[in-house]
Short mmCIF file of C-alpha atoms and ligand atoms in Angstrom, two decimals:
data_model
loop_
_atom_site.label_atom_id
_atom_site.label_comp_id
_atom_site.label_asym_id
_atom_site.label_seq_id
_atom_site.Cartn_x
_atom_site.Cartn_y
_atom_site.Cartn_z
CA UNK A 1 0.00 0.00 0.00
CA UNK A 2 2.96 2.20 0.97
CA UNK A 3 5.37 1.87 -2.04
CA UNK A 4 4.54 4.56 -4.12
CA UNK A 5 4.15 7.10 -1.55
CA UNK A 6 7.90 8.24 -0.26
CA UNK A 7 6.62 10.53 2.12
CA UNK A 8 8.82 9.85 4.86
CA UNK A 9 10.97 12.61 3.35
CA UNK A 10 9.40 15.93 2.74
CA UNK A 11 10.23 19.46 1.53
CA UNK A 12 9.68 20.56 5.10
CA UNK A 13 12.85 17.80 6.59
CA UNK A 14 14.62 17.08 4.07
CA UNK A 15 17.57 19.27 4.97
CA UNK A 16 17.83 17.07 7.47
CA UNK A 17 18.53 14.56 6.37
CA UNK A 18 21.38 15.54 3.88
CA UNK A 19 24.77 16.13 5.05
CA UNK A 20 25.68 19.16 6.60
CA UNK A 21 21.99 20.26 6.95
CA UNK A 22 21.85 19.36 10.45
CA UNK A 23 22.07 22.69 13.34
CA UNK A 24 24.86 24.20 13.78
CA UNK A 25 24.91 23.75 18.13
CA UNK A 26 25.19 26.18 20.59
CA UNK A 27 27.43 27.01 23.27
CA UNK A 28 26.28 26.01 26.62
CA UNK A 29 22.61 26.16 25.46
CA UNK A 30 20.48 23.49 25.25
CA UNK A 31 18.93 23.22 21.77
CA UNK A 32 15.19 24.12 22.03
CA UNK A 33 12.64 22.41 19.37
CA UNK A 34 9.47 23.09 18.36
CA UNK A 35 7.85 19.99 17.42
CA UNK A 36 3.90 21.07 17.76
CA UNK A 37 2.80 17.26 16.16
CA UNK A 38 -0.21 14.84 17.68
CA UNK A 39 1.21 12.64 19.38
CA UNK A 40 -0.10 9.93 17.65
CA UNK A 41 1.00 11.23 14.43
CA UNK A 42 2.86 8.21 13.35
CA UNK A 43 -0.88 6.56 13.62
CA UNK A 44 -2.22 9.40 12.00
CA UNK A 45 -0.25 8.90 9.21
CA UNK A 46 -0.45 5.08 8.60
CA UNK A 47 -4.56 6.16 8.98
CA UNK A 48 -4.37 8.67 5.97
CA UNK A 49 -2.51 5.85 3.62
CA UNK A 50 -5.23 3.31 4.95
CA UNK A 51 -7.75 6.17 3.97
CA UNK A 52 -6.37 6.50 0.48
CA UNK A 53 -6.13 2.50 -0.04
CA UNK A 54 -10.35 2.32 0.95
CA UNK A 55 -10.52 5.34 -1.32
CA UNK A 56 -9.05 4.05 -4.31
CA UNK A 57 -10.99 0.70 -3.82
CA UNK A 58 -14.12 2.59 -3.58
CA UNK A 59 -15.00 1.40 0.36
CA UNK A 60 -17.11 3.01 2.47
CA UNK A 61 -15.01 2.14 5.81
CA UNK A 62 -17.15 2.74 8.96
CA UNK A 63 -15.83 2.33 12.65
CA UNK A 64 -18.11 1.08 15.00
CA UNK A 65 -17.39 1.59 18.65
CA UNK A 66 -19.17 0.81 21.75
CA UNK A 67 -18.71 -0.74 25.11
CA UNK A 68 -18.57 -4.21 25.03
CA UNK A 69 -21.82 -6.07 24.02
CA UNK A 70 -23.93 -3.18 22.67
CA UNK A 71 -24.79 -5.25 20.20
CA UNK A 72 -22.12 -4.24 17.59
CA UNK A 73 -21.54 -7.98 16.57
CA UNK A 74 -25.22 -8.18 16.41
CA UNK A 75 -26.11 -5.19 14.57
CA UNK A 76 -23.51 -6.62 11.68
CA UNK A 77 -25.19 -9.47 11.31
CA UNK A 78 -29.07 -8.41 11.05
CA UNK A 79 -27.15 -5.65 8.33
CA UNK A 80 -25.93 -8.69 6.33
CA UNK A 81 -29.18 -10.58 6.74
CA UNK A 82 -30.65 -7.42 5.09
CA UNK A 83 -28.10 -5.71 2.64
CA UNK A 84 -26.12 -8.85 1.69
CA UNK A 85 -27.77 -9.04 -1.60
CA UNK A 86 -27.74 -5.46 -2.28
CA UNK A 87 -23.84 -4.80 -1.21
CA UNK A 88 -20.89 -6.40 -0.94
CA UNK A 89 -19.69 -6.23 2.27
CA UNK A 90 -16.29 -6.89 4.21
CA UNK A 91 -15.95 -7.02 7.91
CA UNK A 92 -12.65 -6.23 10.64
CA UNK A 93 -13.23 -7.49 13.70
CA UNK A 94 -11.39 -6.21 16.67
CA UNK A 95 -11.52 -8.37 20.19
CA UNK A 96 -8.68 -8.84 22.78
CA UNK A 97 -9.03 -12.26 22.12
CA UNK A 98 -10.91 -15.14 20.58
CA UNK A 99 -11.73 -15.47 16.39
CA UNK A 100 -15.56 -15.90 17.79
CA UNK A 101 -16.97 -12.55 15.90
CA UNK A 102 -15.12 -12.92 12.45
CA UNK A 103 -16.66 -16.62 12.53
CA UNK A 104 -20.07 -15.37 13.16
CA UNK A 105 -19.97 -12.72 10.04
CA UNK A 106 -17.86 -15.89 7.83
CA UNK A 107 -21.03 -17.88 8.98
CA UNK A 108 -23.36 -15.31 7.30
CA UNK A 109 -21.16 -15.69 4.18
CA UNK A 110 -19.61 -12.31 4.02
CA UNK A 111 -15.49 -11.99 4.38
CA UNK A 112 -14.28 -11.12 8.03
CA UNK A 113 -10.55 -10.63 9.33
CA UNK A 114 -10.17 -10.93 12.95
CA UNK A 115 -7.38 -8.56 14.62
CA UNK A 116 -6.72 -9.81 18.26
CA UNK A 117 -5.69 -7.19 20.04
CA UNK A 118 -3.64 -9.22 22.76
CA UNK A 119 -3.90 -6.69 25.53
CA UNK A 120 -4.21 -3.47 23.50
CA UNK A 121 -7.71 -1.82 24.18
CA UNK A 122 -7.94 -0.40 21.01
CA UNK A 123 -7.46 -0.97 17.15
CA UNK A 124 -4.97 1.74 15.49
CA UNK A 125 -4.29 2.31 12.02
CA UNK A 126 -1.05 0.30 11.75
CA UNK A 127 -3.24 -2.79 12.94
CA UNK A 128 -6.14 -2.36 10.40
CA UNK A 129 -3.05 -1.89 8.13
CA UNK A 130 -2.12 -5.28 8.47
CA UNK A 131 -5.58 -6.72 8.34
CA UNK A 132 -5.58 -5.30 4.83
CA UNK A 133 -3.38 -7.35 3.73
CA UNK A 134 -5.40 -9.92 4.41
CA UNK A 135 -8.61 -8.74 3.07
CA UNK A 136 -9.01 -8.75 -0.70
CA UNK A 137 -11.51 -4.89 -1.29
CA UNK A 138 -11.43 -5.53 -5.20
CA UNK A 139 -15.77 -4.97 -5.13
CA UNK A 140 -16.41 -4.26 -1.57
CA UNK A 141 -18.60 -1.71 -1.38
CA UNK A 142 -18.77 -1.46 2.50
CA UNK A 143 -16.02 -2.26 5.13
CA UNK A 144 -17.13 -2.26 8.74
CA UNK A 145 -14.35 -1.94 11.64
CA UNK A 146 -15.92 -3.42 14.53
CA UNK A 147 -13.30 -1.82 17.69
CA UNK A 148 -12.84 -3.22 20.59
CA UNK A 149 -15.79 -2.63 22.98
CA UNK A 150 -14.49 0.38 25.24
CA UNK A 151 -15.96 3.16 25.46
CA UNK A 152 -12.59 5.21 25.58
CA UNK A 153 -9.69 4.36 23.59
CA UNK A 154 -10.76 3.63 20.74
CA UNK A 155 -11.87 6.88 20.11
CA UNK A 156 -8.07 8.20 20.35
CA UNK A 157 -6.86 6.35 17.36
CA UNK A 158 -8.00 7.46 13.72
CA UNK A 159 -7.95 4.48 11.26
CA UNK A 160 -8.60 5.75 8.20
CA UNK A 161 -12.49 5.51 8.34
CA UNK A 162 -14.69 7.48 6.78
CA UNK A 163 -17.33 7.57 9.42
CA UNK A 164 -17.63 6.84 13.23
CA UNK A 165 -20.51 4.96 14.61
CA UNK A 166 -21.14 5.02 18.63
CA UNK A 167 -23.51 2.38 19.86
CA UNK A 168 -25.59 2.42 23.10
CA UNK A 169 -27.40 0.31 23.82
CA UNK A 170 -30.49 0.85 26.54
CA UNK A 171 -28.87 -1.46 29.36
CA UNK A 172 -25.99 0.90 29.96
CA UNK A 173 -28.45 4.04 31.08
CA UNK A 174 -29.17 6.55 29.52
CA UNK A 175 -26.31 9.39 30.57
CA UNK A 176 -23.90 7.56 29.20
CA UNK A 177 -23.06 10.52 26.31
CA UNK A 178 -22.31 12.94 29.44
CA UNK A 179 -19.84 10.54 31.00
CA UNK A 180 -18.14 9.68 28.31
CA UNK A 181 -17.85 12.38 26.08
CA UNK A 182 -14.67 12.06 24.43
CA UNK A 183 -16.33 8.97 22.65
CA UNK A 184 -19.62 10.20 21.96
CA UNK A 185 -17.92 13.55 20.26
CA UNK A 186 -16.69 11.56 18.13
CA UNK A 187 -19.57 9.73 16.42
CA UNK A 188 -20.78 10.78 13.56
CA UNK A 189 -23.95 8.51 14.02
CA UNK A 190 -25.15 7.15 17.00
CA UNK A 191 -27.40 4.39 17.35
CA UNK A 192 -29.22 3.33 20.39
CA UNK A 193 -29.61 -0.36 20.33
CA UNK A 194 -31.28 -3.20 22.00
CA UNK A 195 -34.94 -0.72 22.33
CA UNK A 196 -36.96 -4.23 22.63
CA UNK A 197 -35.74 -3.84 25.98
CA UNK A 198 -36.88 -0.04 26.37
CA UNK A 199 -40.22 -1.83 28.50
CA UNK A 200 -37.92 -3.53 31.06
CA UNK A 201 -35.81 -0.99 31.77
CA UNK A 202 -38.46 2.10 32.58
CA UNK A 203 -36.08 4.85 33.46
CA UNK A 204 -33.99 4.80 30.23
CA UNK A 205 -35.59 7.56 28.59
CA UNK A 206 -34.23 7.82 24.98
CA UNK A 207 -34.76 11.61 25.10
CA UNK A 208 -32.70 12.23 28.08
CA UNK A 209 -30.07 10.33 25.69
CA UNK A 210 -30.26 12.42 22.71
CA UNK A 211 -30.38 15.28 25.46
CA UNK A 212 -26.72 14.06 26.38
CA UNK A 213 -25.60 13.94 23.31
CA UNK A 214 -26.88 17.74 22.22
CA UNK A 215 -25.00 18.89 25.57
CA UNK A 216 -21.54 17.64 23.86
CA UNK A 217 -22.61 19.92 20.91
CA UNK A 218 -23.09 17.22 18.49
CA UNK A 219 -25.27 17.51 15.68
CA UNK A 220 -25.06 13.61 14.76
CA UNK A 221 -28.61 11.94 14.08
CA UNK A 222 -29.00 9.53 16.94
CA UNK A 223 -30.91 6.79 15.28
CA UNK A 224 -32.64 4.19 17.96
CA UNK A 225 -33.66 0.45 17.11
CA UNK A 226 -33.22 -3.40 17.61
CA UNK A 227 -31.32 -5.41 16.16
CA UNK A 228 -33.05 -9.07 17.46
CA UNK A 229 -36.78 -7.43 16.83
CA UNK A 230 -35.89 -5.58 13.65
CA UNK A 231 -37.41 -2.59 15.33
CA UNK A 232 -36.61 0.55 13.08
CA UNK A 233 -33.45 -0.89 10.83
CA UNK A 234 -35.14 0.45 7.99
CA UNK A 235 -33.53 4.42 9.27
CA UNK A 236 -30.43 2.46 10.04
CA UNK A 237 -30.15 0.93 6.60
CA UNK A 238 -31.58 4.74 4.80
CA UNK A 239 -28.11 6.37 6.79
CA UNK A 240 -26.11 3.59 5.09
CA UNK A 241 -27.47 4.03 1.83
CA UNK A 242 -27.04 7.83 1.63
CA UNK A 243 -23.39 7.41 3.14
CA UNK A 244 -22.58 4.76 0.55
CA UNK A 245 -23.95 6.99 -2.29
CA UNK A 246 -22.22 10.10 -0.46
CA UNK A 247 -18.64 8.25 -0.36
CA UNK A 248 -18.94 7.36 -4.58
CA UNK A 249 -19.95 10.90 -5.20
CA UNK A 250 -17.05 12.11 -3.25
CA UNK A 251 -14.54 8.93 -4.66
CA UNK A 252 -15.50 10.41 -8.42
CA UNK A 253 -15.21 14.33 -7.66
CA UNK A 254 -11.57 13.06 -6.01
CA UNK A 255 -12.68 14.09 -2.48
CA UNK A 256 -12.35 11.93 1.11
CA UNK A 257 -13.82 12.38 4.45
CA UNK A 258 -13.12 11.91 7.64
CA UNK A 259 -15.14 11.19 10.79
CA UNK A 260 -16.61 14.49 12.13
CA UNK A 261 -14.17 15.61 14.99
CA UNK A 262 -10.73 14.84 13.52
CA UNK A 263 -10.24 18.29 11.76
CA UNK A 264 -7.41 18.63 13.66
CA UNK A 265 -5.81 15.33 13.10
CA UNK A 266 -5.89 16.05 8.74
CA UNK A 267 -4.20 19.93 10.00
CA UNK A 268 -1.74 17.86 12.24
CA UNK A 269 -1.00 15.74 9.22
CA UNK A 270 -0.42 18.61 7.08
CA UNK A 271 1.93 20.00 9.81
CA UNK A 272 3.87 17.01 9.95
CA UNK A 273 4.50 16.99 5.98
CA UNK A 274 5.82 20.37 6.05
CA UNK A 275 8.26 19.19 9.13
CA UNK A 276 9.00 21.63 12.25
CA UNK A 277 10.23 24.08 13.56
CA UNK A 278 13.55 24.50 15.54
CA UNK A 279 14.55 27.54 17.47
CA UNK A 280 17.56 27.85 19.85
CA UNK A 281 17.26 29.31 23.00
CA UNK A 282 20.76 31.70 22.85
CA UNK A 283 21.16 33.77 19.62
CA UNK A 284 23.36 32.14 17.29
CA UNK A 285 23.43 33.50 13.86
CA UNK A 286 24.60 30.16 12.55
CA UNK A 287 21.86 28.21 13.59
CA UNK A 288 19.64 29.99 11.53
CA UNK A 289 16.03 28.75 11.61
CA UNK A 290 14.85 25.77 8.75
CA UNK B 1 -5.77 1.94 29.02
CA UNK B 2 -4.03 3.37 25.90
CA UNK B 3 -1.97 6.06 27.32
CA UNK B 4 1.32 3.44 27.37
CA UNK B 5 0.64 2.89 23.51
CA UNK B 6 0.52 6.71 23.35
CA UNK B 7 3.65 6.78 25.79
CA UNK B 8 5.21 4.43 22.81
CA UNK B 9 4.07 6.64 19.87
CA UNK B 10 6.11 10.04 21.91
CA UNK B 11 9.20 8.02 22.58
CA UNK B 12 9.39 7.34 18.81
CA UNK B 13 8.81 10.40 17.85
CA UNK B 14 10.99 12.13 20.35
CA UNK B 15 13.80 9.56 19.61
CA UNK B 16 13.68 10.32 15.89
CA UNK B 17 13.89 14.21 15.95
CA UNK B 18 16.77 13.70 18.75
CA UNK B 19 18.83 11.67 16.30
CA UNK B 20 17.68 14.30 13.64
CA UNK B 21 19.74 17.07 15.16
CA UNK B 22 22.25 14.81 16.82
CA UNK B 23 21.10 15.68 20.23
CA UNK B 24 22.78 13.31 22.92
CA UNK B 25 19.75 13.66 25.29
CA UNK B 26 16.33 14.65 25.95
CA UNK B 27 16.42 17.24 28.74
CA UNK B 28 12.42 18.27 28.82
CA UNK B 29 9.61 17.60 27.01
CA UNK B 30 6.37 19.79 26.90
CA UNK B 31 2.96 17.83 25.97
CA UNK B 32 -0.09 20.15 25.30
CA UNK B 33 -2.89 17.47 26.51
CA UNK B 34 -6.28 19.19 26.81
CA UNK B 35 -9.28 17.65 29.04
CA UNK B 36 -11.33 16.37 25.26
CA UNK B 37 -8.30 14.58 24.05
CA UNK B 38 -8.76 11.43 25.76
CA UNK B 39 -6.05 11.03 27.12
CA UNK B 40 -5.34 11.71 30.65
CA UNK B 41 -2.13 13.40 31.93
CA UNK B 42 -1.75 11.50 35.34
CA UNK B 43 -1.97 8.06 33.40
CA UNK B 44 0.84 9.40 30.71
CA UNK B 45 3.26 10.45 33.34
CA UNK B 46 2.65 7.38 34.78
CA UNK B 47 3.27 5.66 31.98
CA UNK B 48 6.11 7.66 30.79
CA UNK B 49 9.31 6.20 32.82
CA UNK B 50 8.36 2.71 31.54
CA UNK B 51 8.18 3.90 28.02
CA UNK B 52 11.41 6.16 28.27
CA UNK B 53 13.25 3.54 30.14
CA UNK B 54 17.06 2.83 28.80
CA UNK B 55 16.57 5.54 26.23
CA UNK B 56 18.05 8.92 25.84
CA UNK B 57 15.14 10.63 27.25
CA UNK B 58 15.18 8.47 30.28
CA UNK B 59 16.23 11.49 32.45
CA UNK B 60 14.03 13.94 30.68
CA UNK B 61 11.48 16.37 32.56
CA UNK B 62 8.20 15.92 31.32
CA UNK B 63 5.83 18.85 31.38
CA UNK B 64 1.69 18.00 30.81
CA UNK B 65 -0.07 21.64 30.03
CA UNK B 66 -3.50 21.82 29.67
CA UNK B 67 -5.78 24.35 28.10
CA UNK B 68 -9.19 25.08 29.38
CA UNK B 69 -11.76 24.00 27.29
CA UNK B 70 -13.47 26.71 25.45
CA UNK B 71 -16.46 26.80 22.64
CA UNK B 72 -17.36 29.11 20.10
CA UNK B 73 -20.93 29.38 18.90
CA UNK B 74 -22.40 29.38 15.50
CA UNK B 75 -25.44 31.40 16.45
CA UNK B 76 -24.41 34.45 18.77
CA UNK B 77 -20.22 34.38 18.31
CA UNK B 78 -19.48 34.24 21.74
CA UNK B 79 -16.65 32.26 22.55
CA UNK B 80 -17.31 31.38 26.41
CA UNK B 81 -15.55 28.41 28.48
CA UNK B 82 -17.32 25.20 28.83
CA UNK B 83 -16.91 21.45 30.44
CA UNK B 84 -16.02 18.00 29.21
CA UNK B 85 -19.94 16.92 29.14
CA UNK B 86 -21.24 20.36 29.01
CA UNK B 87 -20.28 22.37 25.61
CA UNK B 88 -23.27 24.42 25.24
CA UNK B 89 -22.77 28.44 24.40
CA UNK B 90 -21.85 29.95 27.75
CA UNK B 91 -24.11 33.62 26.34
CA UNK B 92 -27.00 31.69 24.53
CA UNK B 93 -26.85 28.68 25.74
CA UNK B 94 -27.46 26.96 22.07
CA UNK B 95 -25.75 24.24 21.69
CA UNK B 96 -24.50 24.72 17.99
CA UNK B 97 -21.04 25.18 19.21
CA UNK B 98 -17.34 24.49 17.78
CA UNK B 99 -14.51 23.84 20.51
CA UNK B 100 -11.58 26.12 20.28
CA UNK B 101 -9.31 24.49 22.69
CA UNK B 102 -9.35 21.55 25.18
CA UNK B 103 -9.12 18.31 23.14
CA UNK B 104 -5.08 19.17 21.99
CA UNK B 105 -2.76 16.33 22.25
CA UNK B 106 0.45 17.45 21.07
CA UNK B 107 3.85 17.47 21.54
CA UNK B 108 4.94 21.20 21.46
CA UNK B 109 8.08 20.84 21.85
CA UNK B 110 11.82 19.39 23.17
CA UNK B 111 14.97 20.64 24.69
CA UNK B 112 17.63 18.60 24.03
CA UNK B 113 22.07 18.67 24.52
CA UNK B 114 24.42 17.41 22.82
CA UNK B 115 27.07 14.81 23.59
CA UNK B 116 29.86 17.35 23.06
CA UNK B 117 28.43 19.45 25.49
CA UNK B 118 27.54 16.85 28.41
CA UNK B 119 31.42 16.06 28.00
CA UNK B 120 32.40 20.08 28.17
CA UNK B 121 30.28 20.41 31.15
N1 GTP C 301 -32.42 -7.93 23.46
C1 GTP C 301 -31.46 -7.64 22.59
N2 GTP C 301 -30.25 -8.21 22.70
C2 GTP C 301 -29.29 -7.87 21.81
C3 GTP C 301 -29.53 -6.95 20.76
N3 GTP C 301 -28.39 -6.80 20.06
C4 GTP C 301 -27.48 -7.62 20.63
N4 GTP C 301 -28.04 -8.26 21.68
C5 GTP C 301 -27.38 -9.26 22.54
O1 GTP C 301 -26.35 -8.64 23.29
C6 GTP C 301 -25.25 -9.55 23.44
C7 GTP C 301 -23.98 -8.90 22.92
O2 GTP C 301 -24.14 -8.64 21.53
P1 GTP C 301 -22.92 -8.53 20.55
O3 GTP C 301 -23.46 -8.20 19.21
O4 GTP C 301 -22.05 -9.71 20.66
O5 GTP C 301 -22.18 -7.28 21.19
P2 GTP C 301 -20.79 -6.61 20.75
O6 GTP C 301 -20.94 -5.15 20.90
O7 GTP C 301 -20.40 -7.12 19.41
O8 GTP C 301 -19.82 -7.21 21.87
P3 GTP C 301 -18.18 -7.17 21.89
O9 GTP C 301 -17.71 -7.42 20.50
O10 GTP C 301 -17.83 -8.26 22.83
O11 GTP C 301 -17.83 -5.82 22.41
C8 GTP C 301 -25.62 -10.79 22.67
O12 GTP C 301 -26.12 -11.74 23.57
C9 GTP C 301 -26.67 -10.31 21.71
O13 GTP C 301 -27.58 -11.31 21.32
C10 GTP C 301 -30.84 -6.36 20.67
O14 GTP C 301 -31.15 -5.54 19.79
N5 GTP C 301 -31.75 -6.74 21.61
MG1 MG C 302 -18.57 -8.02 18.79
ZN1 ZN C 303 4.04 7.31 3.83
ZN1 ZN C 304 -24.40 31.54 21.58
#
């Protein structure tokens, strides 16, 4: 995926790397550098060329994230019951252990690549990476990454998706936007799931939800059914629809997105390509700046 | 949690632009790490000596800064200060708002020596 790209060397650092381009030093003084990068711009990176690679296949990648057993598995599954037919479908599971998800999408005939995480809470873009590898996109029209249920790592590590799902579903209460917000931020569409419970659990009140998720000044739809009753997957399967035409209109006028909140992440890449800064603290006219 | 992977991702970084400019060692480092970033600054500099360990910023200072989190909103302008769960427009109370600052995760930026000089010294 990464041969043609030779971006480890940019206009912005090249100098140093040739000879003789490095800083002249100081005297006593410490050498001061101003770096102002994410510090997870190495992900950040590998997440762009994963963004490109779903891009050039023509994938819609969406990154579902949720505590664990909100029904993300689930929800997958009643999708490909439903939408099998009408796309082609590929599936990245992410678990801390066992191949038990990937079997249960393999067992509804659609292509899954587990990613154990080991002990790592989280996917990040250099693990998706290598799950590429493994998964053949020629047709795919859809690429789900299921993350490993945790409601707040996952939502630190870009992977090159094009959208973020956050699931809730109604056993976990209803406040759960307002105590985790750094998650719920970052969802582009969240889904309340499991409602066939809604009548044995009487104080989740779906509004008091979507009330949550205002307060975190999120415009996302928050879209509410079942995936065992069926209850209202029609609305989930309309958002998919529009997002899959949205993502070829964008793949033929040359465009990409990115989930909602990571406008600083694609300015942090930028940053990164045009290298940094360097300052010393005690005048030397040789240093010069870069 | 993730903040050792994130420990991993600075020592990488901060090991590559030290061998950049052929600095010997990593005297301070300065994270900008705002309360919306996910990640939380007690946890990293917890994590940190583990990650820095046998490295040449295994003696460095690390500094965590945060910036207050602050909203500006699409309706009235204002930019007002605002909390992790509550980013609503601190004039109009609409809650149409963009965050200015508070979910930063950066590393602003090193001070480093050289080898030459640790042996002057
Ligand atoms: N009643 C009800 N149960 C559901 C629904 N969706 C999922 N479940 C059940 O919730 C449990 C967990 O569902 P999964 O789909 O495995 O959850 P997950 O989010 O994939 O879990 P992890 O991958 O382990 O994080 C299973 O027993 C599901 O059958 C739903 O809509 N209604
Ligand atoms: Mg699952
Ligand atoms: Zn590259
Ligand atoms: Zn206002």
């Amino acid at each position: 995926m990464c041969d043609t790209c030779g971006c480890n060397i940019t206009p912005g650092n090249e100098h140093l790397v040739q000879p003789g381009g490095r800083l002249a030093r100081t005297g006593d003084g410490r050498e001061a550098v101003t770096v102002l990068k994410s510090l997870l711009s190495e992900n950040d990176h590998q997440a762009s060329h994963n963004r490109d690679h779903f891009d050039r296949h023509g994938v819609l990648a969406i990154n579902l994230m949720s505590s664990p057993g909100a029904g993300k598995t689930r929800l997958l599954e009643a999708t490909i019951d439903a939408l099998g037919d009408e796309f082609s479908i590929a599936v990245v599971e992410g678990d801390l252990e066992t191949e038990n998800d990937a079997e249960r999408i393999r067992a509804r005939g659609v292509e899954a690549v587990q990613i154990a995480t080991g002990s790592a809470c989280h996917l990040d873009a250099h693990m998706v990476h290598d799950a590429l590898h493994r998964l053949d996109l020629d047709g795919v029209d859809i690429l789900f990454i299921e993350n490993v249920g945790n409601l707040v790592c996952p939502a630190s590590f870009d992977l090159g998706q094009h959208r973020n799902i956050t699931l809730l579903s109604v056993p976990e209460g209803d406040d759960k936007p307002s105590k985790y917000p750094v998650m719920f931020r970052a969802a582009d569409l969240v889904l309340l799931t499991k409602t066939d419970l809604l009548p044995y659990l009487g104080d989740f009140d779906p509004q008091r939800a979507e009330r949550c998720l205002r307060q975190l000044a999120s415009e996302a739809p928050l879209l509410a059914l079942s995936a065992t009753s069926g209850e209202a997957l029609e609305d989930w399967f309309g958002w998919l629809r529009g997002e899959l035409r949205a993502q070829q209109e964008r793949r033929d006028r040359g465009e990409t997105a990115r989930p909602r909140i990571q406008p600083d992440g694609a300015r942090l890449h930028a940053d990164m390509h045009s290298g940094h800064h360097h300052q010393h603290h005690h005048g030397d006219a040789a240093s010069g700046g870069s | 949690m993730h903040e050792f992977s994130v420990c991993i991702a600075l020592m990488q970084q901060v090991q590559q632009i030290a061998r950049e400019h052929g600095a010997g060692r990593v005297e301070r480092i300065r994270l900008q790490v705002g309360p919306l970033s996910g990640v939380e600054a007690p946890l990293l500099q917890h994590a940190w000596p583990l990650a820095a360990a046998g490295t040449l910023a295994e003696d460095a200072e690390l500094v965590i800064e945060s910036a207050p989190i602050r909203v500006q909103c699409s309706q009235c302008g204002a930019e007002t200060e605002a909390s992790a769960n509550r980013l609503l427009c601190g004039a109009c109370g609409d809650f149409r708002t963009r965050l200015v600052s508070g979910d930063e995760m950066l590393l602003a930026d090193l001070e480093l020596s050289h080898i030459d000089q640790q042996r002057a010294q």
